[in-house]
XYZ file of C-alpha atoms in Angstrom:
506
model
C -0.148 -0.094 0.242
C 1.179 3.384 -0.970
C 1.900 5.764 2.062
C -0.417 8.169 0.467
C -3.170 7.616 -3.215
C -2.307 11.591 -4.020
C -0.278 10.113 -7.117
C -2.816 8.042 -8.073
C -5.686 10.843 -7.753
C -3.540 13.432 -9.588
C -3.216 11.107 -12.599
C -7.324 10.575 -12.852
C -7.458 14.204 -12.326
C -5.168 15.043 -15.402
C -6.886 13.148 -17.249
C -10.336 14.174 -16.888
C -9.510 17.676 -17.061
C -7.853 17.101 -20.477
C -11.415 16.184 -21.101
C -10.885 12.539 -21.698
C -14.012 10.653 -20.059
C -16.566 13.573 -21.487
C -17.240 12.535 -25.158
C -20.405 10.321 -25.054
C -18.654 8.130 -27.588
C -16.109 7.374 -24.830
C -18.549 6.759 -22.044
C -20.754 4.869 -24.863
C -17.287 2.537 -25.437
C -16.348 2.222 -21.545
C -20.354 1.241 -20.831
C -19.856 -1.507 -23.437
C -17.044 -2.414 -22.400
C -18.363 -3.171 -18.705
C -20.991 -4.915 -20.332
C -18.680 -7.513 -21.780
C -16.746 -8.165 -18.495
C -20.196 -9.177 -16.648
C -21.221 -11.369 -19.878
C -17.721 -12.746 -20.657
C -17.127 -13.544 -16.969
C -20.185 -14.441 -15.375
C -18.763 -18.108 -14.104
C -15.969 -16.281 -12.679
C -18.034 -13.665 -11.018
C -20.605 -16.164 -9.749
C -17.393 -18.387 -8.318
C -16.560 -15.492 -6.463
C -19.635 -14.781 -4.941
C -20.099 -18.674 -3.930
C -16.616 -18.458 -2.543
C -17.794 -15.034 -0.272
C -21.036 -15.986 1.014
C -22.266 -19.154 -0.917
C -24.473 -17.140 -3.033
C -26.818 -19.633 -4.579
C -26.088 -19.036 -8.703
C -29.776 -18.200 -9.238
C -29.679 -14.929 -7.233
C -25.729 -14.090 -8.466
C -27.307 -14.053 -12.021
C -30.739 -12.557 -11.030
C -29.598 -10.114 -8.183
C -26.399 -8.906 -8.755
C -24.935 -9.744 -12.685
C -27.995 -9.178 -14.540
C -29.192 -6.004 -12.626
C -25.783 -4.532 -13.655
C -26.093 -5.637 -17.168
C -29.737 -4.075 -17.407
C -28.640 -0.966 -15.803
C -26.021 -0.578 -18.468
C -28.640 -1.297 -21.494
C -30.809 1.507 -19.907
C -28.099 3.835 -19.835
C -27.275 2.931 -23.521
C -30.722 3.197 -24.609
C -31.357 7.093 -22.935
C -27.678 8.333 -22.375
C -27.778 11.036 -25.607
C -31.390 12.056 -24.296
C -30.240 12.617 -20.453
C -27.110 14.643 -21.718
C -29.200 17.080 -23.959
C -29.609 20.485 -22.538
C -32.634 20.970 -20.770
C -34.186 24.668 -21.797
C -36.193 26.446 -18.981
C -38.626 29.014 -18.639
C -38.127 32.743 -18.239
C -39.476 35.967 -17.193
C -40.916 38.274 -20.244
C -37.280 40.727 -19.968
C -35.628 37.313 -20.968
C -38.199 36.068 -23.436
C -35.691 36.345 -26.697
C -32.701 34.656 -24.243
C -31.486 31.166 -24.065
C -31.624 29.334 -20.608
C -31.282 26.040 -19.711
C -29.941 23.340 -17.365
C -26.078 21.550 -18.805
C -24.967 18.348 -16.957
C -21.423 18.163 -16.696
C -19.671 15.582 -14.870
C -18.130 16.025 -11.367
C -14.712 15.303 -11.874
C -12.638 12.007 -10.131
C -15.371 10.151 -8.114
C -14.589 7.658 -5.259
C -17.176 4.367 -5.347
C -16.843 2.331 -1.974
C -18.814 -0.543 -2.138
C -20.322 -2.926 -0.036
C -19.996 -7.196 0.605
C -23.665 -8.422 0.739
C -24.596 -7.644 -2.873
C -20.596 -6.991 -4.012
C -21.117 -6.938 -7.552
C -24.401 -5.150 -8.015
C -23.531 -2.313 -5.300
C -19.743 -1.475 -6.813
C -20.707 -1.627 -10.219
C -24.162 0.045 -10.637
C -22.432 3.336 -9.062
C -19.964 2.866 -11.600
C -22.132 2.823 -14.336
C -23.750 6.094 -13.291
C -20.490 7.429 -12.812
C -19.252 6.338 -16.288
C -22.231 7.532 -17.961
C -22.249 10.793 -16.593
C -18.364 11.529 -17.901
C -17.025 11.333 -14.548
C -13.539 9.191 -13.744
C -13.096 7.062 -11.012
C -11.712 4.715 -8.278
C -13.214 1.759 -6.977
C -13.129 0.111 -3.710
C -14.828 -3.123 -3.328
C -15.537 -4.489 0.326
C -12.576 -6.391 1.790
C -15.697 -8.279 3.582
C -16.004 -10.395 0.145
C -12.566 -10.700 -0.397
C -12.679 -12.807 -3.497
C -15.030 -10.500 -5.564
C -12.877 -7.687 -4.482
C -9.625 -9.885 -5.869
C -11.492 -10.513 -9.589
C -12.741 -6.910 -9.775
C -9.449 -6.138 -9.423
C -8.052 -8.162 -11.632
C -10.933 -7.832 -14.585
C -11.647 -3.986 -14.152
C -8.285 -2.671 -15.901
C -8.646 -5.620 -18.500
C -11.992 -3.816 -19.901
C -12.215 -0.531 -19.017
C -9.677 2.659 -19.802
C -6.290 2.058 -16.732
C -5.924 5.593 -17.344
C -9.508 6.895 -15.896
C -10.603 3.949 -13.855
C -8.807 2.617 -10.882
C -9.571 -0.124 -8.294
C -7.931 -0.150 -4.751
C -8.495 -3.160 -2.781
C -7.874 -3.401 1.169
C -9.374 -2.794 4.748
C -9.430 0.435 6.738
C -6.186 1.037 6.435
C -6.422 1.617 2.852
C -10.202 3.197 2.790
C -8.815 5.677 5.525
C -6.118 6.509 3.377
C -8.051 7.348 0.590
C -10.498 9.423 2.315
C -7.816 11.715 3.134
C -7.895 12.305 -0.488
C -9.902 15.080 -2.209
C -12.365 13.281 -4.300
C -14.887 15.482 -6.318
C -18.071 12.783 -5.149
C -18.159 10.143 -3.130
C -20.829 7.266 -3.128
C -20.670 5.062 -0.588
C -22.639 1.956 0.439
C -22.676 -0.001 3.603
C -23.633 0.601 7.399
C -24.737 3.887 9.547
C -21.747 4.097 11.531
C -19.128 3.840 8.758
C -21.355 6.604 6.458
C -20.663 9.188 9.181
C -17.194 8.673 9.146
C -17.371 9.042 5.464
C -19.418 12.502 5.699
C -16.963 13.740 8.285
C -14.032 12.926 5.865
C -16.323 14.495 2.705
C -16.968 17.720 5.236
C -13.267 18.072 5.351
C -12.885 18.958 0.997
C -16.964 20.162 0.999
C -17.246 17.087 -1.300
C -20.598 16.004 -1.904
C -21.782 12.423 -1.431
C -24.164 9.556 -1.723
C -24.596 7.374 1.411
C -26.439 4.707 0.678
C -27.247 3.232 4.198
C -29.837 0.649 6.056
C -32.250 0.527 9.263
C -34.793 -1.465 10.205
C -37.410 -1.528 7.415
C -40.571 -2.723 8.760
C -43.803 -4.528 7.249
C -47.025 -4.191 8.393
C -49.218 -7.138 7.780
C -53.221 -6.822 7.389
C -55.732 -8.897 8.477
C -57.819 -8.797 5.343
C -54.711 -9.539 2.946
C -54.273 -13.081 1.226
C -52.248 -14.636 3.770
C -50.453 -17.535 1.688
C -49.288 -14.902 -1.312
C -48.019 -12.330 1.043
C -46.414 -14.835 3.114
C -44.816 -16.062 -0.035
C -43.457 -13.074 -0.715
C -42.340 -11.735 2.408
C -40.100 -15.225 3.203
C -38.822 -14.649 -0.146
C -37.607 -11.170 0.505
C -36.335 -11.661 3.633
C -34.133 -14.814 3.469
C -32.421 -13.978 -0.203
C -29.058 -13.766 0.361
C -29.879 -15.524 3.800
C -31.437 -12.209 4.729
C -28.042 -10.056 4.090
C -30.060 -7.346 1.790
C -30.607 -3.819 2.973
C -34.043 -3.769 1.894
C -35.063 -7.200 3.683
C -38.286 -6.659 5.718
C -36.373 -6.338 9.535
C -39.413 -7.417 11.266
C -43.235 -7.455 11.173
C -45.925 -5.603 12.911
C -49.223 -7.307 13.038
C -52.197 -8.746 15.500
C -51.891 -12.109 17.536
C -54.241 -13.066 15.424
C -52.631 -12.839 12.310
C -49.063 -13.906 13.754
C -50.284 -17.139 14.282
C -51.823 -17.930 10.569
C -48.685 -16.401 9.400
C -46.262 -19.159 11.232
C -48.775 -22.163 9.990
C -48.606 -20.861 6.308
C -44.538 -19.822 6.391
C -43.867 -23.598 7.892
C -45.457 -24.815 4.946
C -44.063 -22.497 2.350
C -40.340 -22.589 3.861
C -40.156 -26.158 3.366
C -41.474 -25.690 -0.225
C -38.684 -23.159 -0.833
C -35.878 -24.756 1.142
C -36.963 -28.502 1.774
C -37.558 -30.384 4.847
C -33.994 -29.532 6.284
C -32.466 -25.884 4.698
C -29.231 -26.763 5.766
C -29.026 -29.328 2.513
C -30.257 -26.458 0.310
C -28.348 -25.051 -2.454
C -30.696 -22.067 -2.649
C -29.649 -20.460 0.600
C -26.606 -18.505 1.058
C -24.403 -18.432 4.463
C -23.636 -15.753 6.594
C -20.703 -13.693 5.260
C -18.168 -14.375 8.438
C -17.743 -15.363 12.000
C -18.225 -11.723 13.585
C -21.964 -11.515 11.825
C -22.345 -14.642 12.507
C -21.805 -14.304 16.426
C -23.684 -10.771 16.159
C -26.594 -12.570 14.753
C -26.385 -16.072 17.139
C -26.923 -13.361 20.241
C -30.182 -11.810 18.442
C -31.678 -14.850 18.061
C -32.003 -14.454 21.938
C -35.357 -12.167 21.897
C -38.672 -13.557 21.657
C -38.902 -17.192 21.171
C -38.288 -19.117 18.156
C -41.694 -20.428 16.243
C -39.615 -21.638 12.818
C -35.694 -22.557 12.650
C -33.251 -21.607 14.999
C -30.304 -23.720 13.972
C -27.116 -22.783 14.136
C -23.612 -24.043 12.846
C -20.966 -21.889 13.278
C -18.418 -23.744 11.367
C -20.746 -23.616 8.487
C -21.521 -20.009 9.034
C -25.153 -21.409 8.524
C -28.420 -20.342 10.301
C -31.283 -21.424 9.214
C -34.202 -19.576 8.374
C -35.959 -18.228 11.647
C -39.085 -16.783 12.878
C -39.184 -14.935 16.487
C -42.576 -14.526 17.878
C -43.915 -12.521 20.872
C -40.890 -9.916 20.441
C -40.988 -6.979 22.420
C -39.906 -3.593 21.323
C -37.196 -3.234 23.971
C -35.694 -6.626 22.748
C -32.136 -6.933 21.334
C -33.234 -8.067 17.821
C -35.266 -4.707 17.586
C -32.004 -2.265 18.563
C -30.245 -2.790 15.435
C -30.890 -3.688 11.638
C -30.911 -7.802 11.916
C -28.640 -8.040 8.799
C -29.603 -12.130 8.635
C -32.004 -14.816 8.326
C -34.197 -13.883 11.589
C -37.249 -12.523 10.822
C -38.736 -11.305 14.388
C -43.044 -10.643 14.696
C -44.184 -7.505 16.895
C -47.870 -8.061 17.704
C -49.670 -4.620 17.403
C -53.371 -3.730 18.169
C -54.317 -2.101 15.036
C -52.991 0.228 12.045
C -52.702 3.355 14.395
C -49.968 1.353 16.616
C -48.372 0.325 13.936
C -47.724 3.707 12.448
C -46.741 5.187 16.266
C -44.223 2.178 16.342
C -42.355 3.079 12.905
C -42.750 6.876 13.836
C -41.063 6.060 17.315
C -38.052 4.881 15.285
C -35.590 6.024 12.687
C -36.900 6.327 9.121
C -36.771 3.155 7.740
C -34.649 2.734 3.985
C -38.198 0.809 2.931
C -41.664 0.115 4.262
C -43.726 -2.607 3.114
C -47.528 -2.217 3.847
C -49.369 -5.901 2.945
C -53.313 -4.755 2.650
C -56.141 -4.849 0.297
C -57.035 -1.828 1.990
C -56.401 1.229 0.132
C -57.525 3.542 2.985
C -54.879 1.614 5.145
C -52.182 1.897 2.641
C -52.960 5.775 2.312
C -52.581 5.917 6.069
C -49.182 4.792 5.821
C -48.075 6.339 3.083
C -49.102 9.933 4.072
C -48.051 9.070 7.946
C -44.579 7.843 7.804
C -41.668 8.317 6.087
C -39.042 6.161 4.617
C -37.128 6.252 1.695
C -39.251 3.798 -0.813
C -42.633 1.941 0.069
C -43.657 -1.340 -1.379
C -46.964 -2.218 -1.099
C -47.918 -5.847 -1.092
C -44.514 -7.160 -2.106
C -40.711 -6.920 -1.138
C -37.430 -5.687 -2.468
C -38.956 -5.967 -6.228
C -39.503 -2.465 -6.567
C -35.522 -2.284 -6.753
C -36.225 -3.746 -10.458
C -37.818 -0.511 -11.172
C -35.009 2.057 -12.691
C -37.847 4.529 -12.954
C -37.985 4.801 -9.197
C -35.331 6.420 -7.292
C -33.534 4.356 -4.634
C -32.017 5.480 -1.680
C -32.861 6.333 1.774
C -34.052 9.467 4.471
C -32.804 10.327 7.512
C -30.663 7.590 9.228
C -31.332 5.226 6.131
C -29.224 7.465 3.922
C -28.733 10.847 1.668
C -29.033 10.751 -2.241
C -30.726 8.504 -4.909
C -29.786 6.529 -7.809
C -30.541 3.943 -10.159
C -31.301 4.637 -13.987
C -31.654 8.328 -14.796
C -31.253 9.233 -10.862
C -27.757 7.517 -11.451
C -27.009 9.533 -14.452
C -28.213 12.970 -12.416
C -26.440 12.053 -9.132
C -22.907 11.890 -10.666
C -24.000 14.982 -12.805
C -23.420 18.606 -11.642
C -26.291 20.561 -13.007
C -24.703 23.842 -14.531
C -27.475 26.935 -14.834
C -26.640 28.442 -18.211
C -28.150 31.984 -19.519
C -27.169 33.139 -22.812
C -28.205 36.757 -23.391
C -28.565 38.811 -26.735
C -28.121 42.430 -27.810
C -31.440 43.485 -29.296
C -31.696 47.318 -28.843
C -35.704 46.905 -27.843
C -34.900 44.211 -25.498
C -31.693 46.438 -23.778
C -34.408 49.169 -23.937
C -36.279 47.245 -21.392
C -33.497 46.161 -19.571
C -32.231 49.317 -18.781
C -34.785 50.158 -16.217
C -32.508 48.472 -13.846
C -29.692 51.139 -13.880
C -28.893 53.460 -11.950
C -29.736 56.199 -11.187
C -32.931 54.524 -9.567
C -36.409 56.083 -9.687
C -39.518 54.693 -8.117
C -41.463 54.317 -11.972
C -38.381 52.076 -13.073
C -38.947 49.897 -10.503
C -42.782 49.884 -10.606
C -41.989 48.864 -14.523
C -39.564 46.224 -13.616
C -41.756 44.675 -10.946
C -44.196 44.079 -13.685
C -42.183 42.696 -16.071
C -40.372 40.171 -13.763
C -43.689 38.822 -11.716
C -43.735 35.370 -11.865
C -46.933 34.208 -14.372
C -48.635 30.725 -14.986
C -47.938 29.918 -18.263
C -50.695 31.502 -21.110
C -50.377 28.638 -23.242
C -51.848 25.127 -22.580
C -49.112 22.649 -22.334
C -49.647 20.906 -26.034
C -47.761 18.102 -27.504
C -45.305 18.265 -30.153
C -47.637 16.348 -32.812
C -50.397 18.428 -31.860
C -48.673 21.461 -32.317
C -47.529 20.456 -35.947
C -50.967 19.411 -36.421
C -52.613 22.520 -35.248
C -49.835 24.319 -37.533
C -51.185 22.632 -40.417
C -54.542 23.629 -40.564
C -53.838 27.049 -39.856
C -51.361 27.028 -42.783
C -54.007 25.077 -45.098
C -56.433 27.650 -43.762
C -53.872 30.506 -44.671
C -53.339 29.056 -48.120
C -56.801 29.033 -49.186
C -57.662 32.843 -47.929
C -54.527 33.576 -50.312
C -56.194 31.540 -53.315
C -59.617 33.046 -52.800
C -58.118 36.941 -51.889
C -56.360 36.045 -55.810
C -59.235 34.604 -57.096
C -57.822 31.616 -57.937
C -59.778 28.975 -56.165
C -60.010 26.463 -59.136
C -56.448 25.687 -58.847
C -56.527 24.694 -55.348
C -56.818 20.778 -54.924
C -60.682 19.765 -54.450
C -61.339 19.445 -50.842
C -59.986 23.040 -50.438
C -61.988 24.768 -53.264
């Protein structure tokens, strides 16, 4: 490890200032190269994630590799459109001038990935950084070492080595990196480290996105289809063995619904993982012993209704459901991030909303209900990074929706266009002209000041509703066509030449 990364960052800054990363053709080329990396090395990436997390092939492809490939497809389809100038409205004094937003890259960005989805949550932000025209340093998580090594080997083989660097290492290397001045920092991980990242960014007034986590609650209504709901809840909780930032952290429901949920869950978990989940190839393992021991302690809360089996030497914890959990229990004091699902009994919707609002704002809120009024109560009376109704996790697949937290669960947004915007500075541009008449109006601002001139300026600068209704381009062309036809006919009539007009216009 170098004593400092200043030389690395300086070289990236030089390339950025030379404009290497800015042309759209270059960005497209690099995005296609990253796509080829994901396509040509699928087996290598899958093996690395299996080594780190025993992640099933299905989850590695669908939730990680294909997620990134789809992200790149979306960027390639929309990049030219998203990079265009965005023209804005103006007041009367600037009617014949141009005002627009020009998106430009920040410069050299730092992307710090996380271990639970080491491909998706490292490369997906990189897709946004490349698309926006930045140079980047990528720091994979040392907690998933096999995947980090693979990324360190592969990225330089596909991307421009002069503009994109991979730096591996642990706390020491990350600490050294954070001493450098970056133009943007994107971090995914826990809130305790997020605070350290934010403090480091503040030293250089560097903007940052913090994708953190927290306890994402799930409300289960009495009237919802329990079998469908249970299937969707258990899938979202136990993919990646619960090591998912948007996994349902705990369930809020009545004691009556709790009993029904347990009975149905036993049957569905057998469908998912067989009689003995330990033997299933579809269940990931805990990432390391430290996290295993932490999770094992959390299982002392409430009482075990399903699962509860732990094998430390294999980092295995069976899908576990805890019942009769109290708000004061240990399992309710931190994000679980493992295959443990507590159920906290509540009396009704109002108590559930109070319970949620008494805690930090979650990354995601899940509501299972067929009652529109119940759903509206949660949407209007709680705050969360996102809300998914009657399913879990799948909202992340909708790249037209922003993904990110609020309050303690994070700041900033990404996915799809939101990734492009996150890594783009929106520069305001006004281009004025020298039309004499408009300059005469503008001269009202010059000294010597008079009340009369001020009154005129106030009238001209006053914000007004758009006089013209919003109509589509095609409607406008249609209307202009009609007006043109009418003008042509009137011209021929005035000239006495109507016999030369086509029959319908005579």
